[in-house]
Amino acid sequence: SETNTAQPATREEVVVQVRSQADIDQMDEAAQSMAQQLMLEGDERTRTLANNRVYRRRLGGDLLEIAVVNRPASQLPVTPLVASGAGLIDEAELWHTAVGNLAKHYPTLNGAPLPNPTFLKTLYLDDWGAALLTLRDVWANIAKTSNGDVLAVAPSRSGILYCGSKDDPSALATLR
């Protein structure tokens, strides 16, 4: 019910999240299905699909960044209609706001190296772990304290595994 309320999103609620290409494909299929059920055609169909297309950008592999409205019981993907309701002017402002809000959500990670277990470094944070891959400045700082380049994988929405490229070969094998 939270998602379907008439209350518009606010800038402060917009954060970045990570989803697989398959998840995004399902969102696109749902929008197509909606347009079909409403029997939209031509320009009206094109305009409706464009206004309801979830903002996305490639992160790596089959992972994409999306912007979501984060509320206590739901996450609503950000479309042009949702973004305009939140007062976000363009896509550049959307991404800047979404990544900035995620960084505020996890201030202890801002510029500080993550814990450094001996074998393979892990980070699990509820539904947000994989989204932390989008905090490029944080990872640049982690890379400075790493043994080589930082290699990371997100096996689930909640977690990241990472190590330096020159770390223990068994850590690299585990990542693979």
PDB file of C-alpha atoms in Angstrom:
ATOM      1  CA  SER A   1       0.000   0.000   0.000  1.00  0.00           C
ATOM      2  CA  GLU A   2       2.973   2.285   0.622  1.00  0.00           C
ATOM      3  CA  THR A   3       3.975   2.079  -3.056  1.00  0.00           C
ATOM      4  CA  ASN A   4       0.455   2.870  -4.273  1.00  0.00           C
ATOM      5  CA  THR A   5      -0.122   5.934  -2.111  1.00  0.00           C
ATOM      6  CA  ALA A   6      -0.579   9.283  -3.789  1.00  0.00           C
ATOM      7  CA  GLN A   7       2.261  10.757  -1.736  1.00  0.00           C
ATOM      8  CA  PRO A   8       5.026  11.838  -4.146  1.00  0.00           C
ATOM      9  CA  ALA A   9       8.579  10.709  -3.607  1.00  0.00           C
ATOM     10  CA  THR A  10      11.051  13.089  -2.035  1.00  0.00           C
ATOM     11  CA  ARG A  11      14.664  13.673  -3.060  1.00  0.00           C
ATOM     12  CA  GLU A  12      15.786  12.279   0.311  1.00  0.00           C
ATOM     13  CA  GLU A  13      14.071   8.942  -0.360  1.00  0.00           C
ATOM     14  CA  VAL A  14      15.846   8.325  -3.685  1.00  0.00           C
ATOM     15  CA  VAL A  15      18.822   5.965  -3.478  1.00  0.00           C
ATOM     16  CA  VAL A  16      20.754   3.769  -5.866  1.00  0.00           C
ATOM     17  CA  GLN A  17      20.234   0.007  -5.852  1.00  0.00           C
ATOM     18  CA  VAL A  18      21.739  -2.840  -7.886  1.00  0.00           C
ATOM     19  CA  ARG A  19      19.671  -5.301  -9.893  1.00  0.00           C
ATOM     20  CA  SER A  20      20.415  -7.974 -12.476  1.00  0.00           C
ATOM     21  CA  GLN A  21      19.578  -7.618 -16.156  1.00  0.00           C
ATOM     22  CA  ALA A  22      16.898 -10.286 -15.628  1.00  0.00           C
ATOM     23  CA  ASP A  23      15.214  -8.125 -12.959  1.00  0.00           C
ATOM     24  CA  ILE A  24      15.261  -5.117 -15.301  1.00  0.00           C
ATOM     25  CA  ASP A  25      13.864  -7.215 -18.158  1.00  0.00           C
ATOM     26  CA  GLN A  26      10.945  -8.217 -15.895  1.00  0.00           C
ATOM     27  CA  MET A  27      10.271  -4.550 -15.092  1.00  0.00           C
ATOM     28  CA  ASP A  28      10.266  -3.692 -18.800  1.00  0.00           C
ATOM     29  CA  GLU A  29       7.924  -6.618 -19.546  1.00  0.00           C
ATOM     30  CA  ALA A  30       5.542  -5.414 -16.811  1.00  0.00           C
ATOM     31  CA  ALA A  31       5.441  -1.944 -18.402  1.00  0.00           C
ATOM     32  CA  GLN A  32       4.737  -3.497 -21.817  1.00  0.00           C
ATOM     33  CA  SER A  33       1.963  -5.607 -20.298  1.00  0.00           C
ATOM     34  CA  MET A  34       0.426  -2.531 -18.666  1.00  0.00           C
ATOM     35  CA  ALA A  35       0.427  -0.659 -21.993  1.00  0.00           C
ATOM     36  CA  GLN A  36      -1.181  -3.662 -23.676  1.00  0.00           C
ATOM     37  CA  GLN A  37      -3.872  -3.988 -20.993  1.00  0.00           C
ATOM     38  CA  LEU A  38      -4.687  -0.289 -21.361  1.00  0.00           C
ATOM     39  CA  MET A  39      -4.875  -0.848 -25.135  1.00  0.00           C
ATOM     40  CA  LEU A  40      -2.476   1.999 -25.805  1.00  0.00           C
ATOM     41  CA  GLU A  41      -1.229   2.468 -29.345  1.00  0.00           C
ATOM     42  CA  GLY A  42       1.051   4.751 -31.338  1.00  0.00           C
ATOM     43  CA  ASP A  43       2.386   7.920 -29.730  1.00  0.00           C
ATOM     44  CA  GLU A  44       0.346   7.403 -26.572  1.00  0.00           C
ATOM     45  CA  ARG A  45       1.902   3.954 -26.049  1.00  0.00           C
ATOM     46  CA  THR A  46       5.415   5.288 -26.757  1.00  0.00           C
ATOM     47  CA  ARG A  47       4.957   8.214 -24.351  1.00  0.00           C
ATOM     48  CA  THR A  48       3.496   6.006 -21.602  1.00  0.00           C
ATOM     49  CA  LEU A  49       6.339   3.466 -21.897  1.00  0.00           C
ATOM     50  CA  ALA A  50       8.959   6.255 -21.837  1.00  0.00           C
ATOM     51  CA  ASN A  51       7.384   7.849 -18.739  1.00  0.00           C
ATOM     52  CA  ASN A  52       7.310   4.481 -16.947  1.00  0.00           C
ATOM     53  CA  ARG A  53      10.773   3.226 -17.942  1.00  0.00           C
ATOM     54  CA  VAL A  54      12.933   2.573 -14.887  1.00  0.00           C
ATOM     55  CA  TYR A  55      16.135   4.619 -14.922  1.00  0.00           C
ATOM     56  CA  ARG A  56      19.127   2.327 -15.234  1.00  0.00           C
ATOM     57  CA  ARG A  57      22.808   2.382 -16.046  1.00  0.00           C
ATOM     58  CA  ARG A  58      25.312  -0.412 -16.468  1.00  0.00           C
ATOM     59  CA  LEU A  59      27.474  -1.239 -13.435  1.00  0.00           C
ATOM     60  CA  GLY A  60      29.318  -4.308 -14.713  1.00  0.00           C
ATOM     61  CA  GLY A  61      28.556  -7.728 -16.124  1.00  0.00           C
ATOM     62  CA  ASP A  62      24.810  -8.233 -15.968  1.00  0.00           C
ATOM     63  CA  LEU A  63      24.423  -5.839 -13.036  1.00  0.00           C
ATOM     64  CA  LEU A  64      22.748  -2.481 -13.459  1.00  0.00           C
ATOM     65  CA  GLU A  65      22.265   0.463 -11.164  1.00  0.00           C
ATOM     66  CA  ILE A  66      18.694   1.623 -10.744  1.00  0.00           C
ATOM     67  CA  ALA A  67      17.318   4.445  -8.655  1.00  0.00           C
ATOM     68  CA  VAL A  68      14.593   3.554  -6.156  1.00  0.00           C
ATOM     69  CA  VAL A  69      12.400   5.401  -3.701  1.00  0.00           C
ATOM     70  CA  ASN A  70      13.331   3.778  -0.405  1.00  0.00           C
ATOM     71  CA  ARG A  71      10.491   3.704   2.090  1.00  0.00           C
ATOM     72  CA  PRO A  72      10.254   1.644   5.278  1.00  0.00           C
ATOM     73  CA  ALA A  73       8.212  -1.168   3.733  1.00  0.00           C
ATOM     74  CA  SER A  74       8.834  -0.804   0.008  1.00  0.00           C
ATOM     75  CA  GLN A  75      11.140   0.237  -2.790  1.00  0.00           C
ATOM     76  CA  LEU A  76       9.613   1.937  -5.823  1.00  0.00           C
ATOM     77  CA  PRO A  77      11.781   2.038  -8.954  1.00  0.00           C
ATOM     78  CA  VAL A  78      12.313   5.589 -10.213  1.00  0.00           C
ATOM     79  CA  THR A  79      10.843   6.426 -13.612  1.00  0.00           C
ATOM     80  CA  PRO A  80      10.709   9.861 -15.268  1.00  0.00           C
ATOM     81  CA  LEU A  81       7.285  10.404 -13.680  1.00  0.00           C
ATOM     82  CA  VAL A  82       8.548   9.507 -10.200  1.00  0.00           C
ATOM     83  CA  ALA A  83      11.710  11.606 -10.660  1.00  0.00           C
ATOM     84  CA  SER A  84       9.760  14.697 -11.718  1.00  0.00           C
ATOM     85  CA  GLY A  85       7.456  14.252  -8.715  1.00  0.00           C
ATOM     86  CA  ALA A  86      10.547  14.279  -6.480  1.00  0.00           C
ATOM     87  CA  GLY A  87      11.767  17.486  -8.129  1.00  0.00           C
ATOM     88  CA  LEU A  88      14.696  15.875  -9.917  1.00  0.00           C
ATOM     89  CA  ILE A  89      15.333  17.845 -13.094  1.00  0.00           C
ATOM     90  CA  ASP A  90      17.394  15.449 -15.215  1.00  0.00           C
ATOM     91  CA  GLU A  91      19.078  12.068 -15.139  1.00  0.00           C
ATOM     92  CA  ALA A  92      22.456  13.475 -14.048  1.00  0.00           C
ATOM     93  CA  GLU A  93      20.847  15.052 -10.987  1.00  0.00           C
ATOM     94  CA  LEU A  94      18.986  11.804 -10.287  1.00  0.00           C
ATOM     95  CA  TRP A  95      22.174   9.710 -10.186  1.00  0.00           C
ATOM     96  CA  HIS A  96      24.083  12.296  -8.166  1.00  0.00           C
ATOM     97  CA  THR A  97      21.256  12.406  -5.611  1.00  0.00           C
ATOM     98  CA  ALA A  98      20.730   8.628  -5.474  1.00  0.00           C
ATOM     99  CA  VAL A  99      24.407   7.784  -4.948  1.00  0.00           C
ATOM    100  CA  GLY A 100      24.806  10.642  -2.463  1.00  0.00           C
ATOM    101  CA  ASN A 101      21.819   9.449  -0.428  1.00  0.00           C
ATOM    102  CA  LEU A 102      23.200   5.895  -0.323  1.00  0.00           C
ATOM    103  CA  ALA A 103      26.538   7.241   0.913  1.00  0.00           C
ATOM    104  CA  LYS A 104      24.689   9.155   3.666  1.00  0.00           C
ATOM    105  CA  HIS A 105      22.879   5.928   4.583  1.00  0.00           C
ATOM    106  CA  TYR A 106      26.243   4.279   5.307  1.00  0.00           C
ATOM    107  CA  PRO A 107      28.431   7.138   6.610  1.00  0.00           C
ATOM    108  CA  THR A 108      30.873   4.771   8.318  1.00  0.00           C
ATOM    109  CA  LEU A 109      32.046   3.603   4.894  1.00  0.00           C
ATOM    110  CA  ASN A 110      32.782   7.110   3.662  1.00  0.00           C
ATOM    111  CA  GLY A 111      36.519   7.033   2.962  1.00  0.00           C
ATOM    112  CA  ALA A 112      37.309   4.326   5.504  1.00  0.00           C
ATOM    113  CA  PRO A 113      38.647   0.898   4.586  1.00  0.00           C
ATOM    114  CA  LEU A 114      36.268  -1.940   5.253  1.00  0.00           C
ATOM    115  CA  PRO A 115      37.191  -4.702   7.713  1.00  0.00           C
ATOM    116  CA  ASN A 116      40.087  -6.808   6.474  1.00  0.00           C
ATOM    117  CA  PRO A 117      39.694 -10.512   7.291  1.00  0.00           C
ATOM    118  CA  THR A 118      42.710 -12.615   6.412  1.00  0.00           C
ATOM    119  CA  PHE A 119      41.236 -14.670   3.591  1.00  0.00           C
ATOM    120  CA  LEU A 120      38.412 -13.012   1.689  1.00  0.00           C
ATOM    121  CA  LYS A 121      36.823  -9.722   2.565  1.00  0.00           C
ATOM    122  CA  THR A 122      33.058  -9.676   2.847  1.00  0.00           C
ATOM    123  CA  LEU A 123      30.419  -7.052   3.307  1.00  0.00           C
ATOM    124  CA  TYR A 124      26.802  -7.974   4.016  1.00  0.00           C
ATOM    125  CA  LEU A 125      24.299  -5.239   4.783  1.00  0.00           C
ATOM    126  CA  ASP A 126      20.635  -6.210   4.608  1.00  0.00           C
ATOM    127  CA  ASP A 127      19.347  -5.478   1.079  1.00  0.00           C
ATOM    128  CA  TRP A 128      22.014  -2.843   0.382  1.00  0.00           C
ATOM    129  CA  GLY A 129      25.304  -4.722   0.169  1.00  0.00           C
ATOM    130  CA  ALA A 130      25.446  -4.991  -3.615  1.00  0.00           C
ATOM    131  CA  ALA A 131      24.381  -1.357  -4.020  1.00  0.00           C
ATOM    132  CA  LEU A 132      27.557  -0.327  -2.225  1.00  0.00           C
ATOM    133  CA  LEU A 133      29.419  -1.265  -5.415  1.00  0.00           C
ATOM    134  CA  THR A 134      28.112   2.034  -6.800  1.00  0.00           C
ATOM    135  CA  LEU A 135      30.066   4.127  -4.271  1.00  0.00           C
ATOM    136  CA  ARG A 136      33.069   4.592  -6.530  1.00  0.00           C
ATOM    137  CA  ASP A 137      34.953   6.964  -4.197  1.00  0.00           C
ATOM    138  CA  VAL A 138      34.733   4.470  -1.344  1.00  0.00           C
ATOM    139  CA  TRP A 139      36.098   1.679  -3.547  1.00  0.00           C
ATOM    140  CA  ALA A 140      38.912   3.941  -4.743  1.00  0.00           C
ATOM    141  CA  ASN A 141      39.904   4.412  -1.093  1.00  0.00           C
ATOM    142  CA  ILE A 142      39.634   0.683  -0.450  1.00  0.00           C
ATOM    143  CA  ALA A 143      41.842   0.049  -3.490  1.00  0.00           C
ATOM    144  CA  LYS A 144      44.551   2.237  -1.923  1.00  0.00           C
ATOM    145  CA  THR A 145      44.706  -0.132   1.061  1.00  0.00           C
ATOM    146  CA  SER A 146      44.342  -3.291  -1.008  1.00  0.00           C
ATOM    147  CA  ASN A 147      46.987  -5.640  -2.285  1.00  0.00           C
ATOM    148  CA  GLY A 148      46.670  -4.821  -6.010  1.00  0.00           C
ATOM    149  CA  ASP A 149      43.469  -3.897  -7.805  1.00  0.00           C
ATOM    150  CA  VAL A 150      40.218  -4.544  -5.966  1.00  0.00           C
ATOM    151  CA  LEU A 151      38.187  -7.394  -7.424  1.00  0.00           C
ATOM    152  CA  ALA A 152      34.599  -7.669  -6.205  1.00  0.00           C
ATOM    153  CA  VAL A 153      31.540  -9.814  -6.825  1.00  0.00           C
ATOM    154  CA  ALA A 154      27.966  -9.432  -5.617  1.00  0.00           C
ATOM    155  CA  PRO A 155      26.553 -12.941  -5.224  1.00  0.00           C
ATOM    156  CA  SER A 156      23.327 -11.530  -3.788  1.00  0.00           C
ATOM    157  CA  ARG A 157      21.568  -8.207  -3.235  1.00  0.00           C
ATOM    158  CA  SER A 158      22.815  -8.153   0.320  1.00  0.00           C
ATOM    159  CA  GLY A 159      26.470  -8.942  -0.079  1.00  0.00           C
ATOM    160  CA  ILE A 160      29.822  -8.275  -1.652  1.00  0.00           C
ATOM    161  CA  LEU A 161      32.921 -10.445  -1.640  1.00  0.00           C
ATOM    162  CA  TYR A 162      36.185  -8.760  -2.553  1.00  0.00           C
ATOM    163  CA  CYS A 163      39.943  -9.043  -2.420  1.00  0.00           C
ATOM    164  CA  GLY A 164      43.045  -7.541  -3.955  1.00  0.00           C
ATOM    165  CA  SER A 165      44.286  -8.965  -7.242  1.00  0.00           C
ATOM    166  CA  LYS A 166      47.599  -9.854  -5.568  1.00  0.00           C
ATOM    167  CA  ASP A 167      46.050 -11.404  -2.454  1.00  0.00           C
ATOM    168  CA  ASP A 168      46.153 -15.075  -1.590  1.00  0.00           C
ATOM    169  CA  PRO A 169      45.460 -17.150  -4.760  1.00  0.00           C
ATOM    170  CA  SER A 170      42.826 -19.112  -2.869  1.00  0.00           C
ATOM    171  CA  ALA A 171      40.878 -15.860  -2.347  1.00  0.00           C
ATOM    172  CA  LEU A 172      40.942 -15.220  -6.098  1.00  0.00           C
ATOM    173  CA  ALA A 173      39.834 -18.792  -6.779  1.00  0.00           C
ATOM    174  CA  THR A 174      36.915 -18.345  -4.380  1.00  0.00           C
ATOM    175  CA  LEU A 175      35.825 -15.189  -6.173  1.00  0.00           C
ATOM    176  CA  ARG A 176      35.935 -16.998  -9.509  1.00  0.00           C
TER     177      ARG A 176
END
